[in-house]
N, CA, C and O atoms as a Tinker XYZ file with bonds, in Angstrom:
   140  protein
     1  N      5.390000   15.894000   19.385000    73     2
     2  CA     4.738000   15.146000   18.320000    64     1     3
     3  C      4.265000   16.115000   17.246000    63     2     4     5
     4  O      3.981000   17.282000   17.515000    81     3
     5  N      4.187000   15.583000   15.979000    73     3     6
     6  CA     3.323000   16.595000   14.960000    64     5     7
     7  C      2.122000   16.601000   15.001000    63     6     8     9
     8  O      1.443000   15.912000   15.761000    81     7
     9  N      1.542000   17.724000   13.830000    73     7    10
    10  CA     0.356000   17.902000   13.980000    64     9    11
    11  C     -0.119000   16.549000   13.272000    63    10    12    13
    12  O      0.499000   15.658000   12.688000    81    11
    13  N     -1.574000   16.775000   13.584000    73    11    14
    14  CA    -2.985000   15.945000   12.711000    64    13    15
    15  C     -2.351000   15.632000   11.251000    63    14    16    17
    16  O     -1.801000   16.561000   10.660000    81    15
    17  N     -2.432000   13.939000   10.464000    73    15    18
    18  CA    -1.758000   14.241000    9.124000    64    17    19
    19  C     -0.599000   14.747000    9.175000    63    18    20    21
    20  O     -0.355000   15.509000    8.240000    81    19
    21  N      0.642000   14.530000   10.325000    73    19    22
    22  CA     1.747000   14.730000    9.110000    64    21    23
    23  C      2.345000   13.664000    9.123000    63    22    24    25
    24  O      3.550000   13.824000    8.930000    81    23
    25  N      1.940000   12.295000    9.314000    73    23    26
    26  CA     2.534000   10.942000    8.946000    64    25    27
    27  C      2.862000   10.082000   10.064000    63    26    28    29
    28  O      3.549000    9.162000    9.620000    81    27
    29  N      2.663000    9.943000   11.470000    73    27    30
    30  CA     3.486000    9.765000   12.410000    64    29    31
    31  C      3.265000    8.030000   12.229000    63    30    32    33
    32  O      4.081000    7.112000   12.150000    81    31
    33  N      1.403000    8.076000   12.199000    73    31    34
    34  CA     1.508000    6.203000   12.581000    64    33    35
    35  C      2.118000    5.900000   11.030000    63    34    36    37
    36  O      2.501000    4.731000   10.977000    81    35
    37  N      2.280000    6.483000    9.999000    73    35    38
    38  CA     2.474000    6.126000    8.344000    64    37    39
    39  C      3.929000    6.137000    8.766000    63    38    40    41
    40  O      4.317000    4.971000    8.683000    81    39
    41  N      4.904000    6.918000    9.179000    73    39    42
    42  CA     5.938000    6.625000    9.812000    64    41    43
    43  C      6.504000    5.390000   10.606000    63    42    44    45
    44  O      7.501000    4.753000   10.266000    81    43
    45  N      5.731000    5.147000   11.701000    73    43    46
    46  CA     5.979000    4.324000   12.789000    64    45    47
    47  C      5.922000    2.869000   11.771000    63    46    48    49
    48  O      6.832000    2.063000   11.574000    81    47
    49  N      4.698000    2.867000   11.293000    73    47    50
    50  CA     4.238000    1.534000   10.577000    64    49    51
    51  C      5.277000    1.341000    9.721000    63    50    52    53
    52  O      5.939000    0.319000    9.899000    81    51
    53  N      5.619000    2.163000    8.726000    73    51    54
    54  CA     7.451000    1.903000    7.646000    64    53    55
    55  C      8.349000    1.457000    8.859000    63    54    56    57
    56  O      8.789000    0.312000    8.963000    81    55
    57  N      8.567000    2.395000    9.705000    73    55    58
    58  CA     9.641000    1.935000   10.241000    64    57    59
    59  C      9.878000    0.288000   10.619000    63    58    60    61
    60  O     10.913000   -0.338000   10.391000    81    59
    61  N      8.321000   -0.381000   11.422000    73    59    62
    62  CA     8.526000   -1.569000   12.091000    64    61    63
    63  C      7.933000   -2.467000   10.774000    63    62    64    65
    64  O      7.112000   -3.353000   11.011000    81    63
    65  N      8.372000   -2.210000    9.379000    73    63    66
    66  CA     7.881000   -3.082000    8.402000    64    65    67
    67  C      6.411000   -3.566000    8.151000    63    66    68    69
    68  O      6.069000   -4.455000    7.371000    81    67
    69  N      5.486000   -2.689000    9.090000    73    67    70
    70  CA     4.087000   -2.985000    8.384000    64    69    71
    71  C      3.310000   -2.479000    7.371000    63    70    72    73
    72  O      2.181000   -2.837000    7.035000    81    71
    73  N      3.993000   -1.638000    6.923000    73    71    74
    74  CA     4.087000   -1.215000    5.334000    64    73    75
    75  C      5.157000   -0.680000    4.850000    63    74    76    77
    76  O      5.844000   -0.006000    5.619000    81    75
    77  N      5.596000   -0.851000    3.378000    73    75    78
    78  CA     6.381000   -0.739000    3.072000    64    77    79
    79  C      6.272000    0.553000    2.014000    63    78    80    81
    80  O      5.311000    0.750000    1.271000    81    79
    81  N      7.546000    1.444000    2.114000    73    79    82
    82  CA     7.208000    2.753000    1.049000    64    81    83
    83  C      6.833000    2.854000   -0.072000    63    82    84    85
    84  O      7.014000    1.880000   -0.802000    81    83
    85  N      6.368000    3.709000   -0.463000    73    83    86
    86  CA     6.361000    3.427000   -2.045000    64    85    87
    87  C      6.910000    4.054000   -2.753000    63    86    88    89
    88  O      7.602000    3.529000   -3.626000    81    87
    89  N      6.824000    5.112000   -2.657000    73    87    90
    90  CA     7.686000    6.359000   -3.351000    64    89    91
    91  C      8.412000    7.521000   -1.777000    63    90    92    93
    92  O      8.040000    7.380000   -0.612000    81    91
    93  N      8.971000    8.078000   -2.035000    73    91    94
    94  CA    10.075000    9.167000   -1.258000    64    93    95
    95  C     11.013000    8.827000   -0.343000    63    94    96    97
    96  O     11.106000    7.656000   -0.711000    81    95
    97  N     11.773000    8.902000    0.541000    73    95    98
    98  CA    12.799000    9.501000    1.575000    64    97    99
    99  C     11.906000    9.072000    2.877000    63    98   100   101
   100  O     10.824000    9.542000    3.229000    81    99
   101  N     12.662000    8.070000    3.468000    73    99   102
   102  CA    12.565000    7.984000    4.802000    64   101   103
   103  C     14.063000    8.180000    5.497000    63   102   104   105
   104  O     15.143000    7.597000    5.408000    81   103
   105  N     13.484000    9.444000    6.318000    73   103   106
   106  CA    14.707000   10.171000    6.830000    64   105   107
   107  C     15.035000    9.312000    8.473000    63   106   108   109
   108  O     14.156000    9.625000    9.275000    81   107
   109  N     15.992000    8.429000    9.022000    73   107   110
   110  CA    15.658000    8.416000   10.250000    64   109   111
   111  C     17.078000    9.005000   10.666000    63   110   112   113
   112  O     18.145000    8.734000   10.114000    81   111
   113  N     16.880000    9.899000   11.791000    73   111   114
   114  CA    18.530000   10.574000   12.182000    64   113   115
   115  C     19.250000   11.283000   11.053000    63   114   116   117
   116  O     18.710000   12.257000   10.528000    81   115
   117  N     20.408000   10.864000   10.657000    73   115   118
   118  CA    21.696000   11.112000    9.699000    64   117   119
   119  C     21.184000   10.240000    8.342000    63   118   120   121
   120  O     21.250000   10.699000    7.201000    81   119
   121  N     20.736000    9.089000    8.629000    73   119   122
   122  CA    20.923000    8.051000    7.804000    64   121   123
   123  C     19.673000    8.410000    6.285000    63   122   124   125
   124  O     18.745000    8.502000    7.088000    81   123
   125  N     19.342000    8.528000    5.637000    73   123   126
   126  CA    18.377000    8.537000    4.453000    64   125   127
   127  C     18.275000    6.882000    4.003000    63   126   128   129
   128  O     19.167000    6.050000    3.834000    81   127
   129  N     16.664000    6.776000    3.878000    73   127   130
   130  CA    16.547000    5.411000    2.728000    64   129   131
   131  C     15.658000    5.405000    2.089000    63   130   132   133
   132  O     14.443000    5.352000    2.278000    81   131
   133  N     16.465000    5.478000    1.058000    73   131   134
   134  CA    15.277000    5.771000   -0.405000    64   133   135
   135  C     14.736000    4.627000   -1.164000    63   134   136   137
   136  O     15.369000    3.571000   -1.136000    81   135
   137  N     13.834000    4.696000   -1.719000    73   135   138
   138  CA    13.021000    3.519000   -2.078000    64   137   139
   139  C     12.321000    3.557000   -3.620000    63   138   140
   140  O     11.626000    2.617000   -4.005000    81   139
């Protein structure tokens, strides 16, 4: 896991649509989705 602050539940939460990005690169695997 990462450290303290580097995004994990801000991660988890984009991923399962309980918030949505606002600005940058969500990297998952190979795939990029930019927003």
């Amino acid at each position: 896991m990462g450290k303290n602050g580097s995004g994990k539940s801000t991660f988890i939460k984009t991923l399962f649509g309980i918030i949505k990005p606002i600005e940058g690169k969500l990297s998952i695997i190979t795939r990029v989705t930019s927003s």
